[in-house]
Amino acid sequence: MFTTLDIELDGPVATIWMNRPERHNAFDEILIAELTAACVALDGDDDVRVVVLAGRGKSFSAGADLNWMKRAAGNGLDENLDDARRLARMLRTLAELKKPSVARVHGAALGGGMGLAAACDIAVAASDAVFATSEVRFGIIPAAISPYVLRAIGARQATRYFQTGERIAAARARELGLVHEVAAPEELDAAVRSVVDALLDGGPAAQSAAKELIRAVDGQMINETLVEETAHRIAHLRATPEAREGIAAFLEKRRPGWTGG
């Protein structure tokens, strides 16, 4: 169904492989549209519990395809605005998946590629991966990816890297908070699998609610309104079948039903 993606299903785990290895998985209007569609489809598939985003070939994603950018430079404001909105919509669709998402990063994750890693809930990188918000070196800014990169590394660090376009090694990316785990290249898949296995132990509805909780609470002042909001959220979940099953499984020393146990 897709020309720039491969979708690989392994039980409850779906891996979206960006499949433009000859272009280092740089994205153009086609990849943007297809990745948006793939995320929507997988989010609506109840058999899929975890979504992994990965890249074929030598790189995770080198960001925007320069040929696409060259075409955009010749377009008017309205066309460029439509392009920018489609890119922003793709990133938001990925970031707001109801189910957990994991970025499997190797090689280059530059510009928009870094944005994809930041938009995923969890990022696992090979030790030889390299990141950058390199847009400024092309005379533009990392606008669409900025909400997700800022969420990951904060405004102070973003102020540096948005302006310098410096390359960021995997170890440094972990220090900054962009990456959660770093593994040797030959151990990358095992590291991703370890995170995926941990995710599969969690309740699907609880994980979706946890993502909504973070979006609701992050950056808010701790006051009576926020305390009441969090109380309502946990009270609601305690009464759900998933919570009853999870507590019963713990007390009965068995695995909960959502794990296949």
PDB file of C-alpha atoms in Angstrom:
ATOM      1  CA  MET A   1       0.000   0.000   0.000  1.00  0.00           C
ATOM      2  CA  PHE A   2       2.952   2.331   0.594  1.00  0.00           C
ATOM      3  CA  THR A   3       5.816   3.344  -1.648  1.00  0.00           C
ATOM      4  CA  THR A   4       8.097   4.867   0.996  1.00  0.00           C
ATOM      5  CA  LEU A   5       7.294   2.650   3.996  1.00  0.00           C
ATOM      6  CA  ASP A   6       7.294  -0.999   5.000  1.00  0.00           C
ATOM      7  CA  ILE A   7       4.999  -2.085   7.832  1.00  0.00           C
ATOM      8  CA  GLU A   8       6.221  -5.146   9.714  1.00  0.00           C
ATOM      9  CA  LEU A   9       3.878  -6.866  12.179  1.00  0.00           C
ATOM     10  CA  ASP A  10       5.216  -9.116  14.934  1.00  0.00           C
ATOM     11  CA  GLY A  11       2.293 -10.044  17.143  1.00  0.00           C
ATOM     12  CA  PRO A  12       1.199  -6.873  18.947  1.00  0.00           C
ATOM     13  CA  VAL A  13       4.235  -4.895  17.757  1.00  0.00           C
ATOM     14  CA  ALA A  14       4.136  -2.893  14.507  1.00  0.00           C
ATOM     15  CA  THR A  15       7.362  -1.537  13.061  1.00  0.00           C
ATOM     16  CA  ILE A  16       7.118   1.279  10.541  1.00  0.00           C
ATOM     17  CA  TRP A  17      10.242   1.107   8.385  1.00  0.00           C
ATOM     18  CA  MET A  18      10.974   4.278   6.445  1.00  0.00           C
ATOM     19  CA  ASN A  19      12.148   2.782   3.172  1.00  0.00           C
ATOM     20  CA  ARG A  20      14.071   5.319   1.137  1.00  0.00           C
ATOM     21  CA  PRO A  21      17.586   4.045   1.881  1.00  0.00           C
ATOM     22  CA  GLU A  22      19.050   5.630  -1.249  1.00  0.00           C
ATOM     23  CA  ARG A  23      17.950   9.028   0.159  1.00  0.00           C
ATOM     24  CA  HIS A  24      18.841   8.181   3.785  1.00  0.00           C
ATOM     25  CA  ASN A  25      15.084   8.150   4.465  1.00  0.00           C
ATOM     26  CA  ALA A  26      14.849  11.884   3.899  1.00  0.00           C
ATOM     27  CA  PHE A  27      11.196  12.779   3.670  1.00  0.00           C
ATOM     28  CA  ASP A  28       9.247  14.462   0.939  1.00  0.00           C
ATOM     29  CA  GLU A  29       5.542  15.041   0.486  1.00  0.00           C
ATOM     30  CA  ILE A  30       4.923  11.344  -0.232  1.00  0.00           C
ATOM     31  CA  LEU A  31       6.676   9.992   2.855  1.00  0.00           C
ATOM     32  CA  ILE A  32       4.970  12.634   4.997  1.00  0.00           C
ATOM     33  CA  ALA A  33       1.532  11.627   3.707  1.00  0.00           C
ATOM     34  CA  GLU A  34       2.237   7.910   4.031  1.00  0.00           C
ATOM     35  CA  LEU A  35       3.676   8.146   7.525  1.00  0.00           C
ATOM     36  CA  THR A  36       0.625  10.117   8.629  1.00  0.00           C
ATOM     37  CA  ALA A  37      -1.684   7.481   7.136  1.00  0.00           C
ATOM     38  CA  ALA A  38       0.295   4.608   8.669  1.00  0.00           C
ATOM     39  CA  CYS A  39       0.126   6.153  12.139  1.00  0.00           C
ATOM     40  CA  VAL A  40      -3.625   6.692  11.851  1.00  0.00           C
ATOM     41  CA  ALA A  41      -4.188   3.107  10.672  1.00  0.00           C
ATOM     42  CA  LEU A  42      -2.034   1.512  13.364  1.00  0.00           C
ATOM     43  CA  ASP A  43      -3.544   3.667  16.096  1.00  0.00           C
ATOM     44  CA  GLY A  44      -6.955   2.360  15.097  1.00  0.00           C
ATOM     45  CA  ASP A  45      -5.845  -1.290  15.100  1.00  0.00           C
ATOM     46  CA  ASP A  46      -6.691  -2.849  18.468  1.00  0.00           C
ATOM     47  CA  ASP A  47      -4.320  -5.753  17.785  1.00  0.00           C
ATOM     48  CA  VAL A  48      -1.335  -3.376  17.763  1.00  0.00           C
ATOM     49  CA  ARG A  49       0.013  -2.504  21.215  1.00  0.00           C
ATOM     50  CA  VAL A  50       3.331  -0.792  20.404  1.00  0.00           C
ATOM     51  CA  VAL A  51       4.556   1.136  17.340  1.00  0.00           C
ATOM     52  CA  VAL A  52       8.278   1.194  16.521  1.00  0.00           C
ATOM     53  CA  LEU A  53       9.613   3.738  14.012  1.00  0.00           C
ATOM     54  CA  ALA A  54      12.813   2.747  12.192  1.00  0.00           C
ATOM     55  CA  GLY A  55      14.751   3.404   8.987  1.00  0.00           C
ATOM     56  CA  ARG A  56      16.104   1.069   6.332  1.00  0.00           C
ATOM     57  CA  GLY A  57      19.684   1.425   5.145  1.00  0.00           C
ATOM     58  CA  LYS A  58      22.449   3.467   6.731  1.00  0.00           C
ATOM     59  CA  SER A  59      20.332   6.141   8.409  1.00  0.00           C
ATOM     60  CA  PHE A  60      17.246   6.622  10.536  1.00  0.00           C
ATOM     61  CA  SER A  61      16.333   9.785   8.617  1.00  0.00           C
ATOM     62  CA  ALA A  62      18.404  12.624   7.201  1.00  0.00           C
ATOM     63  CA  GLY A  63      15.441  14.989   7.538  1.00  0.00           C
ATOM     64  CA  ALA A  64      13.896  16.817   4.616  1.00  0.00           C
ATOM     65  CA  ASP A  65      14.765  15.718   1.088  1.00  0.00           C
ATOM     66  CA  LEU A  66      16.803  18.515  -0.459  1.00  0.00           C
ATOM     67  CA  ASN A  67      15.063  18.081  -3.820  1.00  0.00           C
ATOM     68  CA  TRP A  68      11.724  18.580  -2.057  1.00  0.00           C
ATOM     69  CA  MET A  69      13.112  21.655  -0.298  1.00  0.00           C
ATOM     70  CA  LYS A  70      14.397  23.005  -3.601  1.00  0.00           C
ATOM     71  CA  ARG A  71      10.945  22.641  -5.146  1.00  0.00           C
ATOM     72  CA  ALA A  72       9.425  24.328  -2.093  1.00  0.00           C
ATOM     73  CA  ALA A  73      11.802  27.276  -2.442  1.00  0.00           C
ATOM     74  CA  GLY A  74      10.234  27.995  -5.804  1.00  0.00           C
ATOM     75  CA  ASN A  75       6.681  27.882  -4.476  1.00  0.00           C
ATOM     76  CA  GLY A  76       4.580  30.723  -3.149  1.00  0.00           C
ATOM     77  CA  LEU A  77       3.630  31.332   0.469  1.00  0.00           C
ATOM     78  CA  ASP A  78       0.331  29.428   0.269  1.00  0.00           C
ATOM     79  CA  GLU A  79       1.955  26.284  -1.115  1.00  0.00           C
ATOM     80  CA  ASN A  80       4.756  26.427   1.442  1.00  0.00           C
ATOM     81  CA  LEU A  81       2.211  26.889   4.207  1.00  0.00           C
ATOM     82  CA  ASP A  82       0.294  23.811   3.055  1.00  0.00           C
ATOM     83  CA  ASP A  83       3.551  21.795   3.005  1.00  0.00           C
ATOM     84  CA  ALA A  84       4.475  22.990   6.494  1.00  0.00           C
ATOM     85  CA  ARG A  85       1.023  22.128   7.831  1.00  0.00           C
ATOM     86  CA  ARG A  86       1.231  18.594   6.431  1.00  0.00           C
ATOM     87  CA  LEU A  87       4.632  18.086   8.082  1.00  0.00           C
ATOM     88  CA  ALA A  88       3.374  19.483  11.394  1.00  0.00           C
ATOM     89  CA  ARG A  89       0.287  17.262  11.188  1.00  0.00           C
ATOM     90  CA  MET A  90       2.430  14.170  10.596  1.00  0.00           C
ATOM     91  CA  LEU A  91       4.601  14.902  13.628  1.00  0.00           C
ATOM     92  CA  ARG A  92       1.578  15.559  15.816  1.00  0.00           C
ATOM     93  CA  THR A  93      -0.115  12.362  14.654  1.00  0.00           C
ATOM     94  CA  LEU A  94       2.998  10.401  15.621  1.00  0.00           C
ATOM     95  CA  ALA A  95       3.375  12.213  18.947  1.00  0.00           C
ATOM     96  CA  GLU A  96      -0.278  11.743  19.910  1.00  0.00           C
ATOM     97  CA  LEU A  97      -0.645   8.051  19.154  1.00  0.00           C
ATOM     98  CA  LYS A  98      -2.833   6.507  21.843  1.00  0.00           C
ATOM     99  CA  LYS A  99      -0.383   3.606  22.143  1.00  0.00           C
ATOM    100  CA  PRO A 100       3.327   3.709  23.016  1.00  0.00           C
ATOM    101  CA  SER A 101       5.826   4.587  20.292  1.00  0.00           C
ATOM    102  CA  VAL A 102       9.539   3.803  20.181  1.00  0.00           C
ATOM    103  CA  ALA A 103      12.126   5.334  17.841  1.00  0.00           C
ATOM    104  CA  ARG A 104      14.859   2.901  16.753  1.00  0.00           C
ATOM    105  CA  VAL A 105      17.612   5.321  15.748  1.00  0.00           C
ATOM    106  CA  HIS A 106      20.799   4.488  13.902  1.00  0.00           C
ATOM    107  CA  GLY A 107      23.084   6.509  11.667  1.00  0.00           C
ATOM    108  CA  ALA A 108      21.882  10.010  10.856  1.00  0.00           C
ATOM    109  CA  ALA A 109      18.857  11.578  12.548  1.00  0.00           C
ATOM    110  CA  LEU A 110      19.132  15.102  11.238  1.00  0.00           C
ATOM    111  CA  GLY A 111      16.665  17.965  11.122  1.00  0.00           C
ATOM    112  CA  GLY A 112      13.254  16.413  10.753  1.00  0.00           C
ATOM    113  CA  GLY A 113      14.802  13.031  11.540  1.00  0.00           C
ATOM    114  CA  MET A 114      15.697  14.332  14.972  1.00  0.00           C
ATOM    115  CA  GLY A 115      12.143  15.624  15.197  1.00  0.00           C
ATOM    116  CA  LEU A 116      10.762  12.149  14.499  1.00  0.00           C
ATOM    117  CA  ALA A 117      12.881  10.695  17.303  1.00  0.00           C
ATOM    118  CA  ALA A 118      11.709  13.425  19.681  1.00  0.00           C
ATOM    119  CA  ALA A 119       8.059  12.938  18.709  1.00  0.00           C
ATOM    120  CA  CYS A 120       8.158   9.276  19.714  1.00  0.00           C
ATOM    121  CA  ASP A 121       7.518   8.463  23.364  1.00  0.00           C
ATOM    122  CA  ILE A 122      10.816   6.627  23.777  1.00  0.00           C
ATOM    123  CA  ALA A 123      14.033   6.832  21.753  1.00  0.00           C
ATOM    124  CA  VAL A 124      16.647   4.073  21.659  1.00  0.00           C
ATOM    125  CA  ALA A 125      19.786   4.904  19.688  1.00  0.00           C
ATOM    126  CA  ALA A 126      22.825   3.072  18.411  1.00  0.00           C
ATOM    127  CA  SER A 127      26.063   4.438  19.839  1.00  0.00           C
ATOM    128  CA  ASP A 128      27.071   5.634  16.375  1.00  0.00           C
ATOM    129  CA  ALA A 129      23.851   7.606  15.805  1.00  0.00           C
ATOM    130  CA  VAL A 130      24.186  11.339  15.267  1.00  0.00           C
ATOM    131  CA  PHE A 131      21.566  14.053  15.696  1.00  0.00           C
ATOM    132  CA  ALA A 132      21.303  17.705  14.680  1.00  0.00           C
ATOM    133  CA  THR A 133      18.847  20.515  14.177  1.00  0.00           C
ATOM    134  CA  SER A 134      20.744  21.561  11.091  1.00  0.00           C
ATOM    135  CA  GLU A 135      18.044  23.755   9.512  1.00  0.00           C
ATOM    136  CA  VAL A 136      19.797  27.033  10.317  1.00  0.00           C
ATOM    137  CA  ARG A 137      22.640  25.993   8.017  1.00  0.00           C
ATOM    138  CA  PHE A 138      20.145  26.032   5.153  1.00  0.00           C
ATOM    139  CA  GLY A 139      18.773  29.405   6.131  1.00  0.00           C
ATOM    140  CA  ILE A 140      15.608  28.038   7.720  1.00  0.00           C
ATOM    141  CA  ILE A 141      14.447  27.054  11.226  1.00  0.00           C
ATOM    142  CA  PRO A 142      13.296  23.775  12.841  1.00  0.00           C
ATOM    143  CA  ALA A 143       9.792  25.109  13.313  1.00  0.00           C
ATOM    144  CA  ALA A 144       7.611  21.997  12.899  1.00  0.00           C
ATOM    145  CA  ILE A 145       9.832  19.811  15.081  1.00  0.00           C
ATOM    146  CA  SER A 146      10.398  22.456  17.753  1.00  0.00           C
ATOM    147  CA  PRO A 147       7.555  21.450  20.153  1.00  0.00           C
ATOM    148  CA  TYR A 148       8.904  17.907  20.388  1.00  0.00           C
ATOM    149  CA  VAL A 149      12.605  18.784  20.577  1.00  0.00           C
ATOM    150  CA  LEU A 150      11.903  21.432  23.221  1.00  0.00           C
ATOM    151  CA  ARG A 151       9.873  18.902  25.193  1.00  0.00           C
ATOM    152  CA  ALA A 152      12.854  16.540  25.078  1.00  0.00           C
ATOM    153  CA  ILE A 153      15.848  18.811  25.731  1.00  0.00           C
ATOM    154  CA  GLY A 154      14.391  22.064  27.083  1.00  0.00           C
ATOM    155  CA  ALA A 155      14.622  25.634  25.891  1.00  0.00           C
ATOM    156  CA  ARG A 156      18.143  26.324  27.146  1.00  0.00           C
ATOM    157  CA  GLN A 157      19.763  23.494  25.191  1.00  0.00           C
ATOM    158  CA  ALA A 158      17.539  24.115  22.170  1.00  0.00           C
ATOM    159  CA  THR A 159      18.720  27.727  22.114  1.00  0.00           C
ATOM    160  CA  ARG A 160      22.230  26.442  21.466  1.00  0.00           C
ATOM    161  CA  TYR A 161      21.534  23.691  18.980  1.00  0.00           C
ATOM    162  CA  PHE A 162      18.842  25.512  16.984  1.00  0.00           C
ATOM    163  CA  GLN A 163      21.378  28.239  16.278  1.00  0.00           C
ATOM    164  CA  THR A 164      24.600  26.256  15.820  1.00  0.00           C
ATOM    165  CA  GLY A 165      23.309  23.186  13.985  1.00  0.00           C
ATOM    166  CA  GLU A 166      26.062  21.198  15.724  1.00  0.00           C
ATOM    167  CA  ARG A 167      26.126  17.436  15.424  1.00  0.00           C
ATOM    168  CA  ILE A 168      25.081  15.678  18.631  1.00  0.00           C
ATOM    169  CA  ALA A 169      26.552  12.261  19.383  1.00  0.00           C
ATOM    170  CA  ALA A 170      24.322   9.549  20.838  1.00  0.00           C
ATOM    171  CA  ALA A 171      25.913   9.741  24.300  1.00  0.00           C
ATOM    172  CA  ARG A 172      25.375  13.509  24.366  1.00  0.00           C
ATOM    173  CA  ALA A 173      21.803  13.057  23.145  1.00  0.00           C
ATOM    174  CA  ARG A 174      21.166  10.815  26.144  1.00  0.00           C
ATOM    175  CA  GLU A 175      22.622  13.454  28.478  1.00  0.00           C
ATOM    176  CA  LEU A 176      20.306  16.045  26.933  1.00  0.00           C
ATOM    177  CA  GLY A 177      17.221  13.862  27.390  1.00  0.00           C
ATOM    178  CA  LEU A 178      16.585  13.326  23.691  1.00  0.00           C
ATOM    179  CA  VAL A 179      17.494   9.633  23.890  1.00  0.00           C
ATOM    180  CA  HIS A 180      16.519   7.227  26.667  1.00  0.00           C
ATOM    181  CA  GLU A 181      18.896   4.358  25.895  1.00  0.00           C
ATOM    182  CA  VAL A 182      22.106   3.978  23.885  1.00  0.00           C
ATOM    183  CA  ALA A 183      23.328   0.579  22.698  1.00  0.00           C
ATOM    184  CA  ALA A 184      26.144  -0.749  20.560  1.00  0.00           C
ATOM    185  CA  PRO A 185      24.967  -1.043  16.936  1.00  0.00           C
ATOM    186  CA  GLU A 186      24.892  -4.830  17.077  1.00  0.00           C
ATOM    187  CA  GLU A 187      22.790  -4.656  20.255  1.00  0.00           C
ATOM    188  CA  LEU A 188      20.314  -2.017  19.076  1.00  0.00           C
ATOM    189  CA  ASP A 189      17.497  -4.424  18.229  1.00  0.00           C
ATOM    190  CA  ALA A 190      17.871  -6.211  21.559  1.00  0.00           C
ATOM    191  CA  ALA A 191      17.720  -2.862  23.379  1.00  0.00           C
ATOM    192  CA  VAL A 192      14.573  -1.887  21.469  1.00  0.00           C
ATOM    193  CA  ARG A 193      13.034  -5.277  22.207  1.00  0.00           C
ATOM    194  CA  SER A 194      13.749  -4.870  25.928  1.00  0.00           C
ATOM    195  CA  VAL A 195      11.830  -1.579  25.965  1.00  0.00           C
ATOM    196  CA  VAL A 196       9.009  -3.068  23.885  1.00  0.00           C
ATOM    197  CA  ASP A 197       8.692  -6.048  26.243  1.00  0.00           C
ATOM    198  CA  ALA A 198       8.421  -3.689  29.205  1.00  0.00           C
ATOM    199  CA  LEU A 199       5.693  -1.747  27.388  1.00  0.00           C
ATOM    200  CA  LEU A 200       3.740  -4.908  26.648  1.00  0.00           C
ATOM    201  CA  ASP A 201       3.518  -5.570  30.395  1.00  0.00           C
ATOM    202  CA  GLY A 202       1.479  -2.397  30.886  1.00  0.00           C
ATOM    203  CA  GLY A 203      -2.258  -2.075  30.483  1.00  0.00           C
ATOM    204  CA  PRO A 204      -3.169  -0.572  27.075  1.00  0.00           C
ATOM    205  CA  ALA A 205      -5.851   1.765  28.411  1.00  0.00           C
ATOM    206  CA  ALA A 206      -3.611   2.816  31.291  1.00  0.00           C
ATOM    207  CA  GLN A 207      -0.771   3.644  28.902  1.00  0.00           C
ATOM    208  CA  SER A 208      -3.051   5.773  26.768  1.00  0.00           C
ATOM    209  CA  ALA A 209      -4.339   7.504  29.902  1.00  0.00           C
ATOM    210  CA  ALA A 210      -0.756   8.037  31.091  1.00  0.00           C
ATOM    211  CA  LYS A 211       0.083   9.879  27.871  1.00  0.00           C
ATOM    212  CA  GLU A 212      -3.000  12.072  28.274  1.00  0.00           C
ATOM    213  CA  LEU A 213      -2.045  12.680  31.920  1.00  0.00           C
ATOM    214  CA  ILE A 214       1.407  13.949  30.977  1.00  0.00           C
ATOM    215  CA  ARG A 215      -0.007  16.338  28.383  1.00  0.00           C
ATOM    216  CA  ALA A 216      -2.537  17.648  30.928  1.00  0.00           C
ATOM    217  CA  VAL A 217      -0.132  18.058  33.860  1.00  0.00           C
ATOM    218  CA  ASP A 218       3.164  19.097  32.255  1.00  0.00           C
ATOM    219  CA  GLY A 219       3.973  22.732  32.916  1.00  0.00           C
ATOM    220  CA  GLN A 220       0.909  23.333  35.081  1.00  0.00           C
ATOM    221  CA  MET A 221       1.042  25.063  38.459  1.00  0.00           C
ATOM    222  CA  ILE A 222       0.388  22.678  41.331  1.00  0.00           C
ATOM    223  CA  ASN A 223      -2.843  24.022  42.828  1.00  0.00           C
ATOM    224  CA  GLU A 224      -6.220  22.732  43.973  1.00  0.00           C
ATOM    225  CA  THR A 225      -7.525  22.593  40.408  1.00  0.00           C
ATOM    226  CA  LEU A 226      -4.665  20.378  39.260  1.00  0.00           C
ATOM    227  CA  VAL A 227      -4.900  18.150  42.328  1.00  0.00           C
ATOM    228  CA  GLU A 228      -8.612  17.672  41.695  1.00  0.00           C
ATOM    229  CA  GLU A 229      -7.921  16.908  38.034  1.00  0.00           C
ATOM    230  CA  THR A 230      -5.455  14.145  38.920  1.00  0.00           C
ATOM    231  CA  ALA A 231      -7.832  12.729  41.542  1.00  0.00           C
ATOM    232  CA  HIS A 232     -10.603  12.445  38.962  1.00  0.00           C
ATOM    233  CA  ARG A 233      -8.291  10.725  36.484  1.00  0.00           C
ATOM    234  CA  ILE A 234      -7.177   7.972  38.890  1.00  0.00           C
ATOM    235  CA  ALA A 235     -10.662   7.518  40.345  1.00  0.00           C
ATOM    236  CA  HIS A 236     -12.073   6.979  36.871  1.00  0.00           C
ATOM    237  CA  LEU A 237      -9.458   4.388  35.951  1.00  0.00           C
ATOM    238  CA  ARG A 238      -9.794   2.407  39.174  1.00  0.00           C
ATOM    239  CA  ALA A 239     -13.326   1.452  38.177  1.00  0.00           C
ATOM    240  CA  THR A 240     -12.399   0.104  34.730  1.00  0.00           C
ATOM    241  CA  PRO A 241     -12.219  -3.604  33.823  1.00  0.00           C
ATOM    242  CA  GLU A 242      -8.522  -3.219  32.980  1.00  0.00           C
ATOM    243  CA  ALA A 243      -7.694  -1.907  36.455  1.00  0.00           C
ATOM    244  CA  ARG A 244      -9.748  -4.622  38.137  1.00  0.00           C
ATOM    245  CA  GLU A 245      -7.917  -7.257  36.090  1.00  0.00           C
ATOM    246  CA  GLY A 246      -4.511  -5.736  36.840  1.00  0.00           C
ATOM    247  CA  ILE A 247      -5.097  -5.646  40.591  1.00  0.00           C
ATOM    248  CA  ALA A 248      -6.605  -9.140  40.612  1.00  0.00           C
ATOM    249  CA  ALA A 249      -3.657 -10.518  38.647  1.00  0.00           C
ATOM    250  CA  PHE A 250      -1.214  -8.992  41.131  1.00  0.00           C
ATOM    251  CA  LEU A 251      -3.046 -10.395  44.144  1.00  0.00           C
ATOM    252  CA  GLU A 252      -3.405 -13.813  42.502  1.00  0.00           C
ATOM    253  CA  LYS A 253       0.281 -13.836  41.493  1.00  0.00           C
ATOM    254  CA  ARG A 254      -0.456 -14.287  37.780  1.00  0.00           C
ATOM    255  CA  ARG A 255       0.094 -12.265  34.633  1.00  0.00           C
ATOM    256  CA  PRO A 256      -2.779  -9.992  33.579  1.00  0.00           C
ATOM    257  CA  GLY A 257      -4.902 -10.928  30.607  1.00  0.00           C
ATOM    258  CA  TRP A 258      -3.508  -8.221  28.307  1.00  0.00           C
ATOM    259  CA  THR A 259      -0.103  -9.943  28.369  1.00  0.00           C
ATOM    260  CA  GLY A 260      -1.587 -13.210  27.085  1.00  0.00           C
ATOM    261  CA  GLY A 261      -1.232 -14.649  30.562  1.00  0.00           C
TER     262      GLY A 261
END
